[in-house]
Short mmCIF file of C-alpha atoms in Angstrom, two decimals:
data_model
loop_
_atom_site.label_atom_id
_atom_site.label_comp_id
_atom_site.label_asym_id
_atom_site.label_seq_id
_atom_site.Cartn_x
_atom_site.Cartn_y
_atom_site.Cartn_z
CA UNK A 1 109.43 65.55 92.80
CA UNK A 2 110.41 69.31 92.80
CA UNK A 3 113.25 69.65 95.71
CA UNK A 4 112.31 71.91 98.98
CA UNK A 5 114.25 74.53 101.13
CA UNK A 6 113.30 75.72 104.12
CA UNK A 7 113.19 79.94 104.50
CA UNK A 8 113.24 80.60 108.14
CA UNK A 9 111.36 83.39 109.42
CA UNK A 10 111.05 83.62 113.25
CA UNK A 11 111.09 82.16 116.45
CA UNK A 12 108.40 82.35 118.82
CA UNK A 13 107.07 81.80 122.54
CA UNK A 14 103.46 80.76 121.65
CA UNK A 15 101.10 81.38 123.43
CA UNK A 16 98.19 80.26 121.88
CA UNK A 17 98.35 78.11 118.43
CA UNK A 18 98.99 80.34 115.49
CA UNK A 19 96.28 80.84 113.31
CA UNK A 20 95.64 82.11 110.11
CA UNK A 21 99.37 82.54 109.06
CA UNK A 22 99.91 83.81 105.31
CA UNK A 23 100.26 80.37 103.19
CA UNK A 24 102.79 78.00 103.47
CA UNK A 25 104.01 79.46 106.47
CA UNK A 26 104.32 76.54 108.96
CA UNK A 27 104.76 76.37 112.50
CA UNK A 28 106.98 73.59 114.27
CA UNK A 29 107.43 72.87 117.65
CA UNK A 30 110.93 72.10 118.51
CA UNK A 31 113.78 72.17 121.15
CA UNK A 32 111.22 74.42 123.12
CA UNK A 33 110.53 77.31 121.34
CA UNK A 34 107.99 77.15 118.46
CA UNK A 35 109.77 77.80 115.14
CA UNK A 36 107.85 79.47 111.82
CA UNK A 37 109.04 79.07 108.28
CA UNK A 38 107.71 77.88 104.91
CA UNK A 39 109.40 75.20 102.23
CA UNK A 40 110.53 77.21 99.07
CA UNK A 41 111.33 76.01 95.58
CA UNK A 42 115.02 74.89 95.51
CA UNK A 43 114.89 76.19 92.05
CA UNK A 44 113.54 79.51 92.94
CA UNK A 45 115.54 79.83 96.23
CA UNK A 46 118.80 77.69 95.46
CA UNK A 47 119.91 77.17 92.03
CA UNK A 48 118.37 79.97 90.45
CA UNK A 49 118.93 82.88 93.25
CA UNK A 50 121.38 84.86 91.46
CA UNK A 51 119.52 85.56 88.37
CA UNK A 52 115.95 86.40 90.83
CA UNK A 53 118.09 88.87 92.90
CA UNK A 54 118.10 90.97 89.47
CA UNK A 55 114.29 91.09 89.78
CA UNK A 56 113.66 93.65 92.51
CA UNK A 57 109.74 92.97 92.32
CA UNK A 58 110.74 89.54 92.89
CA UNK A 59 113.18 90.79 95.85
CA UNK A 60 110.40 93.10 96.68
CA UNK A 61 107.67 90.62 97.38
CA UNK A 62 109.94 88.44 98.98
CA UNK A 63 110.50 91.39 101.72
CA UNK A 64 106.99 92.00 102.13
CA UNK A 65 106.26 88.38 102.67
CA UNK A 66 108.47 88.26 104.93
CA UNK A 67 107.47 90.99 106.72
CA UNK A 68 103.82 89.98 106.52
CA UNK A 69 104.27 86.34 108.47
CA UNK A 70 106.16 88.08 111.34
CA UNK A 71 103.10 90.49 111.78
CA UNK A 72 100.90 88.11 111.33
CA UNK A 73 102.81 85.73 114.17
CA UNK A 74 102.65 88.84 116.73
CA UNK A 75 99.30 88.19 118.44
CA UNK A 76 100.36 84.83 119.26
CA UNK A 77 103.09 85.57 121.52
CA UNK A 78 106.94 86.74 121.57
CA UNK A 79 108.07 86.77 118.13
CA UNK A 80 112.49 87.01 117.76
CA UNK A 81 112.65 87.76 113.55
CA UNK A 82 115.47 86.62 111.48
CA UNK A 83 116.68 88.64 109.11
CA UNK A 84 115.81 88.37 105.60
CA UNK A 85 116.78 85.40 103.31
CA UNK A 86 117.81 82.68 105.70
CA UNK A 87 117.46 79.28 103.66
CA UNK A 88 118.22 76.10 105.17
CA UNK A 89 118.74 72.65 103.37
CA UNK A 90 116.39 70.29 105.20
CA UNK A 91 115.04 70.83 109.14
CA UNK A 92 117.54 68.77 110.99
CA UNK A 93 120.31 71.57 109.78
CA UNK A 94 117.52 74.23 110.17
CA UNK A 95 117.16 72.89 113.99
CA UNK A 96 121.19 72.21 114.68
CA UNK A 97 121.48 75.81 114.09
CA UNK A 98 118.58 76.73 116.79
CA UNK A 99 120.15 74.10 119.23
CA UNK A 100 123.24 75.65 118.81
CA UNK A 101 122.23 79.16 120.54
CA UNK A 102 119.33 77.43 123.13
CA UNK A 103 120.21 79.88 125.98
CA UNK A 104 120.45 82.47 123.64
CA UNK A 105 117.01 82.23 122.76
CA UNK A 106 115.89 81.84 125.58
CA UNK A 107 117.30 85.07 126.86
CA UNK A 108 116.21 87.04 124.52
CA UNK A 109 112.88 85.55 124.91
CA UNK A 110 112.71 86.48 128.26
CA UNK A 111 113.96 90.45 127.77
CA UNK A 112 111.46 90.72 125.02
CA UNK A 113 108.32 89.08 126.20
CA UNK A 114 105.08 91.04 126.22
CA UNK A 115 107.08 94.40 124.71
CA UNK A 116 107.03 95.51 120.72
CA UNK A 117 108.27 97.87 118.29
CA UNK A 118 106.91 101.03 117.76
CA UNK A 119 108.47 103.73 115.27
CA UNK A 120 107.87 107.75 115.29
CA UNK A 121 108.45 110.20 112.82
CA UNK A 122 107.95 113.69 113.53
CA UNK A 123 107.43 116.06 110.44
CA UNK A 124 107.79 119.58 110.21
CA UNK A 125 105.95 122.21 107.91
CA UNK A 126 108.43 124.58 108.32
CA UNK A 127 106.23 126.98 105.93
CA UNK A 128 103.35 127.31 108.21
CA UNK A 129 105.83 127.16 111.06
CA UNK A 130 107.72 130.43 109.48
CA UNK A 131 104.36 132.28 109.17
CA UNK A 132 103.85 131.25 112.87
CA UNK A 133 106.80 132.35 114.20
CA UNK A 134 106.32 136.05 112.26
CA UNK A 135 103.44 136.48 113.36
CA UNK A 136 104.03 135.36 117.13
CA UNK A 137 107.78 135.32 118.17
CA UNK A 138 108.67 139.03 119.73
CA UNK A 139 111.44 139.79 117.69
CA UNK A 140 110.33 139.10 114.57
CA UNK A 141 106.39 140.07 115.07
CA UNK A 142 107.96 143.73 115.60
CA UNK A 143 110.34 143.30 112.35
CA UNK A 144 107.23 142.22 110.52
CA UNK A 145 105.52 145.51 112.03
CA UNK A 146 108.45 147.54 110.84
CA UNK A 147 108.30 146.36 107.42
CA UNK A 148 104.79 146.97 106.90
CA UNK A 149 105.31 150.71 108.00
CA UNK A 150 108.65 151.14 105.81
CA UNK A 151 109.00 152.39 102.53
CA UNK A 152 109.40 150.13 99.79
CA UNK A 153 113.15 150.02 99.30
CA UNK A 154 113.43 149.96 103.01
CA UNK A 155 110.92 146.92 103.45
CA UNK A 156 112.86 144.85 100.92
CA UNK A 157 115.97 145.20 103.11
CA UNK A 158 114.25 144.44 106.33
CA UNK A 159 112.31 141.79 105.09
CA UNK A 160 115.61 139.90 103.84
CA UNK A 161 116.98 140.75 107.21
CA UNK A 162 114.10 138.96 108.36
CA UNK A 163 114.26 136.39 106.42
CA UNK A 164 118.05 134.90 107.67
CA UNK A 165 116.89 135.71 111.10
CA UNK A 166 113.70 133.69 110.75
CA UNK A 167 115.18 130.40 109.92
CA UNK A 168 117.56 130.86 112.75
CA UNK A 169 114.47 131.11 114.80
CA UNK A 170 113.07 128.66 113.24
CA UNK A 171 115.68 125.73 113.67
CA UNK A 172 116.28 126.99 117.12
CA UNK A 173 112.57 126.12 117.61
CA UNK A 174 112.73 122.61 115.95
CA UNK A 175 115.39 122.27 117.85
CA UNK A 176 113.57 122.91 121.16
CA UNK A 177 110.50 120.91 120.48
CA UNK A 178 112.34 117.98 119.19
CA UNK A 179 114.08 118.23 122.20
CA UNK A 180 110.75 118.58 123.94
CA UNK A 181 109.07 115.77 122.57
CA UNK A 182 112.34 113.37 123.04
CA UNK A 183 112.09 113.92 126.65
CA UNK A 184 108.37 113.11 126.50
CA UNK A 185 109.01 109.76 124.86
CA UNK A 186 111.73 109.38 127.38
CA UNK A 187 109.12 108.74 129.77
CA UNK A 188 107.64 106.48 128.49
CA UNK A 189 110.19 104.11 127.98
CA UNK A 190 114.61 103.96 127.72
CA UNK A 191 114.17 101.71 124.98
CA UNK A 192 115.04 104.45 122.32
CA UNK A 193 116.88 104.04 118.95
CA UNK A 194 117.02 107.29 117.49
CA UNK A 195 117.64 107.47 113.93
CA UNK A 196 119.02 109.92 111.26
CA UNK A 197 117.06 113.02 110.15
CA UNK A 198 117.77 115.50 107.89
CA UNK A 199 117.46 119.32 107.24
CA UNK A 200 116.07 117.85 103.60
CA UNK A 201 112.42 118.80 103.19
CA UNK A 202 110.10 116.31 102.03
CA UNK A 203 106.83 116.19 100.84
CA UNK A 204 105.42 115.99 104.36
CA UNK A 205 108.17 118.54 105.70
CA UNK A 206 111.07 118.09 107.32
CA UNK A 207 112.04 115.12 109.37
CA UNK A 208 112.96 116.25 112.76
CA UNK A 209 112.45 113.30 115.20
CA UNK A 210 112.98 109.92 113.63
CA UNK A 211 112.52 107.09 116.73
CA UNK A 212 112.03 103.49 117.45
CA UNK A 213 110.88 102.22 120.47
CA UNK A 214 110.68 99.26 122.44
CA UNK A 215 106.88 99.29 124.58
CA UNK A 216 105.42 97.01 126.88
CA UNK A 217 102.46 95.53 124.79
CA UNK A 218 99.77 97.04 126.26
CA UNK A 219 100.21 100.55 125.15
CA UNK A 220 98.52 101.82 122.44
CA UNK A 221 101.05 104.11 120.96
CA UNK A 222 98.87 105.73 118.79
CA UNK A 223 96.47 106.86 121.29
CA UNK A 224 99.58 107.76 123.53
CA UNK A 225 101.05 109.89 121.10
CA UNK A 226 97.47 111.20 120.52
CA UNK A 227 97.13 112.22 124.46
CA UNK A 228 101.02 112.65 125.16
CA UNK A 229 102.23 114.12 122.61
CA UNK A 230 99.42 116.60 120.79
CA UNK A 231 99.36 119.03 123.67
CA UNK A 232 103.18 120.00 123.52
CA UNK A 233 102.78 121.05 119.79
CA UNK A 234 99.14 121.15 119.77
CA UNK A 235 99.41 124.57 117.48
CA UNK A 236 102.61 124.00 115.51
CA UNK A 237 103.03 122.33 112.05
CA UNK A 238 103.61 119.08 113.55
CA UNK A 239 102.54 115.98 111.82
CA UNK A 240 103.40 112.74 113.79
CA UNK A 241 103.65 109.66 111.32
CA UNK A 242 103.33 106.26 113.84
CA UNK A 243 103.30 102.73 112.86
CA UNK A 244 103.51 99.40 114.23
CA UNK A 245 103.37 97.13 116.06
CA UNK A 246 106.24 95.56 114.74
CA UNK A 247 108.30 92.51 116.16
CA UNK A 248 111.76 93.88 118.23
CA UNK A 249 113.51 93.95 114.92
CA UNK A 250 115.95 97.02 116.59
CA UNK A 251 116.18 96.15 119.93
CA UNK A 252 117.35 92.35 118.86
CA UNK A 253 121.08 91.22 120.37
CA UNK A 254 123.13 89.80 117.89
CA UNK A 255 123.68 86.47 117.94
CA UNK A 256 127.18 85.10 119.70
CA UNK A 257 129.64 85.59 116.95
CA UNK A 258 131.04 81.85 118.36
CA UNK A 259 128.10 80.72 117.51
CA UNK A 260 127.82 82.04 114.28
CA UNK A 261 129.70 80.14 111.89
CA UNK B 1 95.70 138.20 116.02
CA UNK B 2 93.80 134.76 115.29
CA UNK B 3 95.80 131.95 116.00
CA UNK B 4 96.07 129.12 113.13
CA UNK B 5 95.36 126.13 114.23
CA UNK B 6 97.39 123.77 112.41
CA UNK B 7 97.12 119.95 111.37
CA UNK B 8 97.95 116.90 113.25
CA UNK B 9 98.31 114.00 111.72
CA UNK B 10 99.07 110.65 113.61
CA UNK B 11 98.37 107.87 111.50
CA UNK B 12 99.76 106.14 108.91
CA UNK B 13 100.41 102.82 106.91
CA UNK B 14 104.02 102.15 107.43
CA UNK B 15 105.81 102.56 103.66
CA UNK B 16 107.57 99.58 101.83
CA UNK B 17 111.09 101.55 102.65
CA UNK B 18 110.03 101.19 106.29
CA UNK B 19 109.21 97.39 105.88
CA UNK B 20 112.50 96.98 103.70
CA UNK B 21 114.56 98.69 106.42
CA UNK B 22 113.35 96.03 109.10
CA UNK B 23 113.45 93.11 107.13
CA UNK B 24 117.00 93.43 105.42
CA UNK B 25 118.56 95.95 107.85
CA UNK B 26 117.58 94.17 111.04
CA UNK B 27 116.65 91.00 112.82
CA UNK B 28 118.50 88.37 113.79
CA UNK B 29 121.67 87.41 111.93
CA UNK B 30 121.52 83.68 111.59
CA UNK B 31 123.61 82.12 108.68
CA UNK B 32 121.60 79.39 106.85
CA UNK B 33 123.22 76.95 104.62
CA UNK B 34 122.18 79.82 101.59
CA UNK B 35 121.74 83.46 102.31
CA UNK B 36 119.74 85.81 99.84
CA UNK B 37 123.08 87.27 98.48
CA UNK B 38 124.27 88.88 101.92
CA UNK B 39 127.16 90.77 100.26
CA UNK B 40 124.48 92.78 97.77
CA UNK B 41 122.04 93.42 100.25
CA UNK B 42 122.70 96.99 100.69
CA UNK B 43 122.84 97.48 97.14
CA UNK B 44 120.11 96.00 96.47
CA UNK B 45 118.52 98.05 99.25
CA UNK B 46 119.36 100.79 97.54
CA UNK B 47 117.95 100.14 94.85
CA UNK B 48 114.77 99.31 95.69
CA UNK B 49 114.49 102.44 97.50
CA UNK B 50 114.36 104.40 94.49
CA UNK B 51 112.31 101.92 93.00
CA UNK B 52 109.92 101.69 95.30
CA UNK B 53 109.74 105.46 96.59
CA UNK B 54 106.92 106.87 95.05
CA UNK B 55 104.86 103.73 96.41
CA UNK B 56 103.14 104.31 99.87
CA UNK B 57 100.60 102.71 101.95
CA UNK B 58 100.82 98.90 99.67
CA UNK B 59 101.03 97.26 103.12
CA UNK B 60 98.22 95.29 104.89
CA UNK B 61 95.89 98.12 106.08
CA UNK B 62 95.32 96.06 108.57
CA UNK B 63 98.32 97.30 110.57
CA UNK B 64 97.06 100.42 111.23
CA UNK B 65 94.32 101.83 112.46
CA UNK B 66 92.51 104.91 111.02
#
């Protein structure tokens, strides 16, 4: 008989019985909490790991399964996710380990119930966002005047004159509405993880807000962002890239280092 | 003048990178008795990004609505 490991994907506070789980993944009730994970080849998993880390589709489809069972464990109640690739040699150490943290769990249990993860990134077409400000912004709406009444050898000067002072503008803008829309969001909740952007431009533009949040479960962060967020930039180059809901995978504390070994 | 008005887009299918950074960036930190190669993670992070970078929107559909 071909030899089992256990991958361990999540803890959760059920609610209701999970359903309709992605296959294999199993769902055990134990020292209080219900606990989700799925037996794995030992040959796949154990013996042979090394040589399937060198398969990134293999790596790859591992992620997205893993991914796919904690989404698919949300609407059944507080989900706390592991991180990938926890493997455990039978369930009595899979459970010692649980045991070991109880109030843990529980605690994070509690500060997480009935909130999820939301992330936001905020793109930038700083073409159309250029023309706007030439066209609109005092300063350089009268430059652009200028040049159009100059003489040919003076236009190209202005216009490169123009040109540095128009992505000053223009940052200084970004600036200001990132700013802008960070206080917004601010609102809404002080569970904020801001992560890096960059002055890189990408094929949607450039990346000037990139958030996670923490929300209580009834908001719909699309619509809010829809409603909230549309009428601050409602006629710049914005594009506003949300997704989710995912489990608290940010907003997670780590686990007691004591504990940990 | 006219004003432009310009796009707004909202909505989107979160991209494998995004999954990836979740899954092996985040979550709880629990050892097991075997670990999917802790130490190589980021490596292997990185280079799944570039292999995966040109692929967008392979998640459940599901997820999102549209």
């Amino acid at each position: 008989m071909e030899q089992k490991l256990l991958y361990l994907f999540a803890l959760l506070e059920a609610e209701k019985e999970p359903k309709g789980l992605p296959d294999g993944v199993l769902v055990r009730e134990d020292e209080g909490f219900s606990i989700a994970y799925k037996e794995v080849d030992k040959q796949e998993f154990g013996d042979n790991l090394s040589q399937q880390l060198e398969d990134l589709e293999w790596v790859k489809e591992q992620a997205v399964a893993h991914e796919t069972t904690i989404q698919a464990l949300l609407p059944f109640g507080t989900v706390i996710p592991f991180k990938f690739g926890r493997i455990f040699e039978n369930w009595e150490r899979l459970r010692d380990k649980i045991k070991a943290n109880q109030t843990f769990w529980e605690q994070e249990i509690t500060r997480l119930r009935d909130k999820q993860e939301w992330s936001l990134k905020v793109m930038a077409d700083t073409k159309i966002l250029e023309k706007h400000l030439q066209q609109n912004q005092a300063e350089l709406k009268r430059e652009s005047e200028e040049i159009e009444k100059s003489s040919a050898g003076k236009a190209f000067f202005l216009k490169k004159k123009q040109t540095e002072k128009t992505k000053e503008v223009l940052n200084q803008k970004l600036e200001e509405d990132a700013q802008h829309l960070l206080d917004k969001l601010q609102v809404l909740t002080e569970y904020l993880y801001l992560k890096q952007t960059s002055q890189a431009e990408g094929n949607q533009g450039r990346l000037i807000l990139n958030i996670v949040l923490l929300l209580k479960r009834d908001v719909d962060f699309f619509e809010w962002v829809e409603q909230q967020l549309e009428p601050l930039v409602a006629h710049q180059a914005y594009h506003f890239l949300v997704a989710g809901p995912w489990a608290a995978y940010h907003f997670l504390t780590p686990l007691p280092q004591v504990s940990n070994s | 003048m006219k004003e432009e008005k310009f796009s707004l887009n909202i909505r989107e299918n979160p991209s494998l990178s995004e999954i990836l950074d979740k899954v092996m960036d985040t979550g709880v930190v629990i050892r097991g008795d075997l670990v999917i190669s802790l130490a190589d993670v980021d490596l292997m992070y990185l280079n799944l990004q570039v292999l995966i970078s040109s692929v967008e929107n392979i998640y459940n559909p599901a997820l999102t609505k549209k």
